[in-house]
Tab-separated table of C-alpha atoms and ligand atoms in Angstrom:
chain	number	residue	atom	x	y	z
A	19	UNK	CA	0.000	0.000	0.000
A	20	UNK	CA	3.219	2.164	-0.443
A	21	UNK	CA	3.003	4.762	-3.407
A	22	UNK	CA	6.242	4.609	-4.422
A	23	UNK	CA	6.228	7.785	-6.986
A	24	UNK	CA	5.949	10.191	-3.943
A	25	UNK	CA	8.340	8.934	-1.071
A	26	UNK	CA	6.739	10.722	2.262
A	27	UNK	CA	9.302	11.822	4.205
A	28	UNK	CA	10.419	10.101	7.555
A	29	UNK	CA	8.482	11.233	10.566
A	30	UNK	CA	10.296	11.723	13.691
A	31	UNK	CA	8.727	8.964	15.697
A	32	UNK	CA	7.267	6.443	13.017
A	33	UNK	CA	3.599	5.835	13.676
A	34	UNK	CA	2.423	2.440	14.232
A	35	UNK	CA	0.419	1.055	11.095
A	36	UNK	CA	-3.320	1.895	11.928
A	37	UNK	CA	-5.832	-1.365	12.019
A	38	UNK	CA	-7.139	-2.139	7.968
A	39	UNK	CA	-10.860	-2.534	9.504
A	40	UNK	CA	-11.359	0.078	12.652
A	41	UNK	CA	-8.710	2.403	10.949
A	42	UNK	CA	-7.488	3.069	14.644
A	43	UNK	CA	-3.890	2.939	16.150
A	44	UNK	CA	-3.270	-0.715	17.491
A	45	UNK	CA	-3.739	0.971	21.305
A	46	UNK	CA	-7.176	1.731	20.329
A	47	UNK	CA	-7.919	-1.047	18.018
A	48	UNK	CA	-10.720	-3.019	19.940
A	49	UNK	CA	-12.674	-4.488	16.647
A	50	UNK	CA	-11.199	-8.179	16.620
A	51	UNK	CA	-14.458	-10.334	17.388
A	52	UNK	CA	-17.169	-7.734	15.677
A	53	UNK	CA	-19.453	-9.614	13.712
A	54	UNK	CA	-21.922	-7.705	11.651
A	55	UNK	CA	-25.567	-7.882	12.619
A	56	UNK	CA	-27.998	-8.175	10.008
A	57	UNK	CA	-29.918	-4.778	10.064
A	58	UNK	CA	-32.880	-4.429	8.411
A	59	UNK	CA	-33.155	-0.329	8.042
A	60	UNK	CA	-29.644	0.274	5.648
A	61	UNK	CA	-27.489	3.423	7.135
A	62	UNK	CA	-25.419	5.460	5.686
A	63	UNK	CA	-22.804	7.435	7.572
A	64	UNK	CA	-21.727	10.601	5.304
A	65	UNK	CA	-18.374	11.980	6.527
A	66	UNK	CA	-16.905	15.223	5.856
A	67	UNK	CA	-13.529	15.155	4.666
A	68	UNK	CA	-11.651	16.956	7.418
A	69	UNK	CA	-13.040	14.799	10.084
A	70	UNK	CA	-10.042	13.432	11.267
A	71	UNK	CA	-10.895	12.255	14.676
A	72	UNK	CA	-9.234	9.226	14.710
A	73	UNK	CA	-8.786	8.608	18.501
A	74	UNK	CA	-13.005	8.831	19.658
A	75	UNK	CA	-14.445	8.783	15.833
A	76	UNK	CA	-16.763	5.965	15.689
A	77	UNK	CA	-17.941	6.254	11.930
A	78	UNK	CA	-15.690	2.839	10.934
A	79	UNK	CA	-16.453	1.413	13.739
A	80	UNK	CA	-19.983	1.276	13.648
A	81	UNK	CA	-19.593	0.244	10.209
A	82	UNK	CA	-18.007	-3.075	11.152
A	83	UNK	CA	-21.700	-3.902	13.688
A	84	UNK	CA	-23.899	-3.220	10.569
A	85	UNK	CA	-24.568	-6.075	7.529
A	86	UNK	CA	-26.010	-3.124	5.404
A	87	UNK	CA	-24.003	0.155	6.079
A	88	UNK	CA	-22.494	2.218	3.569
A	89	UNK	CA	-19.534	5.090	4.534
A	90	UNK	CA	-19.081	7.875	2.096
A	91	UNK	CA	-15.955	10.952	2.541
A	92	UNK	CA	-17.265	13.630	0.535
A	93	UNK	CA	-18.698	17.096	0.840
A	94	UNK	CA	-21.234	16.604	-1.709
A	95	UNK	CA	-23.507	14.006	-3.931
A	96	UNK	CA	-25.950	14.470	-6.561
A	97	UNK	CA	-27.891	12.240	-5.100
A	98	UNK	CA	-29.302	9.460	-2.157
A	99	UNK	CA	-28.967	7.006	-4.924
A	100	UNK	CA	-25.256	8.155	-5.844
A	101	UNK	CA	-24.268	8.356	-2.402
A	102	UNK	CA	-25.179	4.677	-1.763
A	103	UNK	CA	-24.138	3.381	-4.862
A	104	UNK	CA	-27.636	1.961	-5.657
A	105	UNK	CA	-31.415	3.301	-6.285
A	106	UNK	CA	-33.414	4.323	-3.360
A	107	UNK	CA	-35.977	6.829	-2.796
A	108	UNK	CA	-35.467	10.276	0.053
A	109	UNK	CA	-39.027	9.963	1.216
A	110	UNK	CA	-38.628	6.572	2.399
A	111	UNK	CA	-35.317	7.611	4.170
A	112	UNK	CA	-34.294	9.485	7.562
A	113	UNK	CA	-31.940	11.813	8.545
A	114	UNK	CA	-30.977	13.368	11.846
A	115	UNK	CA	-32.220	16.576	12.166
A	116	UNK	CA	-29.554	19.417	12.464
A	117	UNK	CA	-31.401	22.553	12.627
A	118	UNK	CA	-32.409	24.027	16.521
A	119	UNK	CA	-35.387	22.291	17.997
A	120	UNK	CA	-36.652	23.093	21.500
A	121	UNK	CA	-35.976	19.905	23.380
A	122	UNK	CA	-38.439	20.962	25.575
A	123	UNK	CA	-41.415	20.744	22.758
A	124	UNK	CA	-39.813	16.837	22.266
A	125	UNK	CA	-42.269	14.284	23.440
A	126	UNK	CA	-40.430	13.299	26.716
A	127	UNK	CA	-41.879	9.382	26.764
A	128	UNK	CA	-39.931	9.192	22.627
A	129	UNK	CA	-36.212	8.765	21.832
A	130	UNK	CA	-36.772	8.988	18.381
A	131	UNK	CA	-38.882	11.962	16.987
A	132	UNK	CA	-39.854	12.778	13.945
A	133	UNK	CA	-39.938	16.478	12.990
A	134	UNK	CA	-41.112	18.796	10.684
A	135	UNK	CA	-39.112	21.220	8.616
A	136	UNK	CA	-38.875	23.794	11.238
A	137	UNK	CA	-38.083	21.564	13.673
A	138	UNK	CA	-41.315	21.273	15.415
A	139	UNK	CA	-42.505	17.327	16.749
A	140	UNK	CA	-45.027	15.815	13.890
A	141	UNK	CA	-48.305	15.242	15.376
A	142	UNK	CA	-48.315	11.684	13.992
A	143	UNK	CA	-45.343	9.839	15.015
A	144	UNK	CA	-45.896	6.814	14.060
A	145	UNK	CA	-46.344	7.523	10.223
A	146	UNK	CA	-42.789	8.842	9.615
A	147	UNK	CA	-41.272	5.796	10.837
A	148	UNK	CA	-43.583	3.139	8.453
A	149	UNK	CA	-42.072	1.627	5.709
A	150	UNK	CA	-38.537	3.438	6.616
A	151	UNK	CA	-35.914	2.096	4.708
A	152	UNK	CA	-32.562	4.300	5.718
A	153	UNK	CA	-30.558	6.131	7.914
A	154	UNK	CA	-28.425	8.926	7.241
A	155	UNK	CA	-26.044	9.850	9.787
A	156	UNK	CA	-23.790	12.991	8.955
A	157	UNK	CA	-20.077	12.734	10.778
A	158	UNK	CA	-17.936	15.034	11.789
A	159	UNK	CA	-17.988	18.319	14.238
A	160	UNK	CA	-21.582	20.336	14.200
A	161	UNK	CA	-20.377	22.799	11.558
A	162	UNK	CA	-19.061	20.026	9.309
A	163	UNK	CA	-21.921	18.331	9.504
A	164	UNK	CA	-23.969	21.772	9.148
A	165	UNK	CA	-21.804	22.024	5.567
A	166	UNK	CA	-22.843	18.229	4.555
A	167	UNK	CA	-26.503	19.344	5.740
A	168	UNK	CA	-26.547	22.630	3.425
A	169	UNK	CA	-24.280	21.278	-0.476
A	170	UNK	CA	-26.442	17.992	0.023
A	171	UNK	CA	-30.228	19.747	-1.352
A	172	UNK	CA	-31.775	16.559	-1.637
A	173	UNK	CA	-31.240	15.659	2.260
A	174	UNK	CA	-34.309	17.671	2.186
A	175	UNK	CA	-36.417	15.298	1.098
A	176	UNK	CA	-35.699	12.690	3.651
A	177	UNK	CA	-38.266	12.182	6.893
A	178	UNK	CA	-36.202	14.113	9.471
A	179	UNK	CA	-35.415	12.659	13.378
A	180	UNK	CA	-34.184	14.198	16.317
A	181	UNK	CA	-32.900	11.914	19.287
A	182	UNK	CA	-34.124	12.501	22.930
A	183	UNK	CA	-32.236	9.616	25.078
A	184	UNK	CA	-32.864	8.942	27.974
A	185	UNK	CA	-29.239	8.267	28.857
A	186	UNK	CA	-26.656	10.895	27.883
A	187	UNK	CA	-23.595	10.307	25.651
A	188	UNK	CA	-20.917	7.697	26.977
A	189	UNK	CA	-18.264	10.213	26.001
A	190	UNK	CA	-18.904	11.774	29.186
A	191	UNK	CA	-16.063	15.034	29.716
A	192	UNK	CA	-14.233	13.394	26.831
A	193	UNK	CA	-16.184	15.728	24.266
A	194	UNK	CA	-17.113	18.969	24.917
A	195	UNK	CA	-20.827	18.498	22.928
A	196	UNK	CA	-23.216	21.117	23.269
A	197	UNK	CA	-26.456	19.725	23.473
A	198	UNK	CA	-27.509	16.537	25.597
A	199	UNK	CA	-28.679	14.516	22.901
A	200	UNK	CA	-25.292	14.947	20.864
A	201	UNK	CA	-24.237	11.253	20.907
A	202	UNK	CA	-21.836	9.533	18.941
A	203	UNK	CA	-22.497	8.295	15.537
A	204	UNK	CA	-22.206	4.742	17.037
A	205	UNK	CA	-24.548	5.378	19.519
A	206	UNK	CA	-26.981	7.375	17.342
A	207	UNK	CA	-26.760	4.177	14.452
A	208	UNK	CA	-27.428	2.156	17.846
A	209	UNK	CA	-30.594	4.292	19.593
A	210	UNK	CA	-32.364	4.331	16.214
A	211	UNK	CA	-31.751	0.785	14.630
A	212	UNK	CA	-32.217	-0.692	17.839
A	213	UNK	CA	-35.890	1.127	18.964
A	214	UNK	CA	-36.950	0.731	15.357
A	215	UNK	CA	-36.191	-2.750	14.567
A	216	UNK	CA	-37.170	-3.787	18.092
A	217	UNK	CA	-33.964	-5.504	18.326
A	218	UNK	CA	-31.889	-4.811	21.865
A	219	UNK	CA	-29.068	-6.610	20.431
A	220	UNK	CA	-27.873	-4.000	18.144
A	221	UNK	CA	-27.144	-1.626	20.967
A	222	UNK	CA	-26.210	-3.848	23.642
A	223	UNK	CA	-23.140	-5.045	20.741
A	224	UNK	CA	-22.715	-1.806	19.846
A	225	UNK	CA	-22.515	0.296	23.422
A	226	UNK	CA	-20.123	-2.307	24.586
A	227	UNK	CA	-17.408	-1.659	21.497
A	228	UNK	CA	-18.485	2.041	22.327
A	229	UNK	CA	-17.442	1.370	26.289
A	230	UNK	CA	-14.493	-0.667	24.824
A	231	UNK	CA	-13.287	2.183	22.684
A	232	UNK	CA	-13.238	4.613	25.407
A	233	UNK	CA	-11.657	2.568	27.903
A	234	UNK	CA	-8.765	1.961	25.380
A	235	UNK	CA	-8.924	6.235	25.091
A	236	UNK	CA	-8.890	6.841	28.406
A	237	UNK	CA	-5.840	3.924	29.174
A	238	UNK	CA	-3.399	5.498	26.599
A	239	UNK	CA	-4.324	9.441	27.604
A	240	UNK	CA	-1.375	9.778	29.686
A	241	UNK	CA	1.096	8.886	27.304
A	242	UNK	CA	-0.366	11.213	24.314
A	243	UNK	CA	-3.362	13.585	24.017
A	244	UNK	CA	-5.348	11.966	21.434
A	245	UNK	CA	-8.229	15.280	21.141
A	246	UNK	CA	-5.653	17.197	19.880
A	247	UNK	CA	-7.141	18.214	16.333
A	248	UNK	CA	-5.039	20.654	13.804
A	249	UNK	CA	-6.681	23.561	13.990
A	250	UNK	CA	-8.433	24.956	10.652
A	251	UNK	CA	-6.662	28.218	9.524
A	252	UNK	CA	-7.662	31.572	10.609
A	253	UNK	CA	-9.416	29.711	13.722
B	314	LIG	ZN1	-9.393	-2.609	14.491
């Protein structure tokens, strides 16, 4: 996997190679013994391309639980079809919500809610989630995912959710997240696959790689911060 036309020059203390499936260091590599489940609702994890958090990121990860998951690096696609690589249809597909939303307003007995455009809980919940066949999941930081939400026009067709756990994120201090309901994109692929395909075994597999991950983090943190990110220019 070496390009030999443009020789990289040697780093000062040579990396150790990253895992082929998780894509994480070996310290944090805790994927041996993931075994995809067979999901019935297909997601699709869009990534933007400077998302490079490669100590908590969970996109890959969450990728390896899933028997139909597709991951896409890209700022932009012409459309749902393209993305995925085969037909499918907006309407019948959900995306997390980005825009604000008073959590208050949020059904407080309802993980998963579906929204209208301005945010604002449908008053039939139970419509928006018949005959779903996606997920999209946009990962990176809130304004990457903001940009993925805004050059991607036809993400405006898809049935729109907003997550209300009951359980805050497992990342704990690790992340500074705004909002309460910011999880991971392993736990949000886990809240939403799970409750809708009435299936507790997709996020009881997929919190405990989660818990695994993070224990891994938080073991190696005193040798090397891993949440240092390169900052973007003029930031
Ligand atoms: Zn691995």
């Amino acid at each position: 996997m070496t390009d030999d036309t443009a020789p990289l020059p040697a780093p000062e203390t040579p990396e150790p190679e990253a895992c082929p499936r998780c894509g994480k260091l070996p310290a944090l590599c805790i994927c041996a013994g993931i075994e995809p489940i067979a999901n019935r609702i297909e997601l699709l994890i869009l990534q933007h391309p400077q998302e490079q958090d490669k100590g908590l990121g969970t996109a890959r990860l969450t990728l390896l639980h899933l028997a139909k998951a597709t991951f896409r690096i890209g700022l932009s696609w012409a459309s749902l079809s393209k993305a995925l690589g085969h037909e499918a249809t907006p309407s019948k597909w959900a995306v997390l919500y980005l825009g604000s939303v008073e959590m208050k307003s949020l059904p407080q007995d309802r993980e998963i809610v579906a929204v209208d455009a301005k945010g604002l809980p449908l008053a039939d919940q139970f419509d928006p989630l018949k005959g779903l066949q996606g997920l999209i999941l946009l990962d990176g930081t809130w304004s990457q995912a903001k940009t993925l939400w805004w050059r991607n026009a036809w993400l405006l067709k898809c049935r729109r959710f907003v997550l209300n756990p009951k359980r805050p994120s497992a990342y704990g201090k690790l992340r500074k997240e705004p909002r309460r309901e910011s999880l991971s994109t392993l736990e949000s692929a886990a809240l939403v696959l799970s409750r809708l395909e009435k299936n507790e075994g997709i996020e009881t597999a997929m919190q405990a790689s989660f818990e695994n991950l993070l224990a891994a983090y938080k073991a190696q943190q005193p040798k090397r911060d891993w949440r240092r990110r390169p900052r973007a220019k003029g930031a």
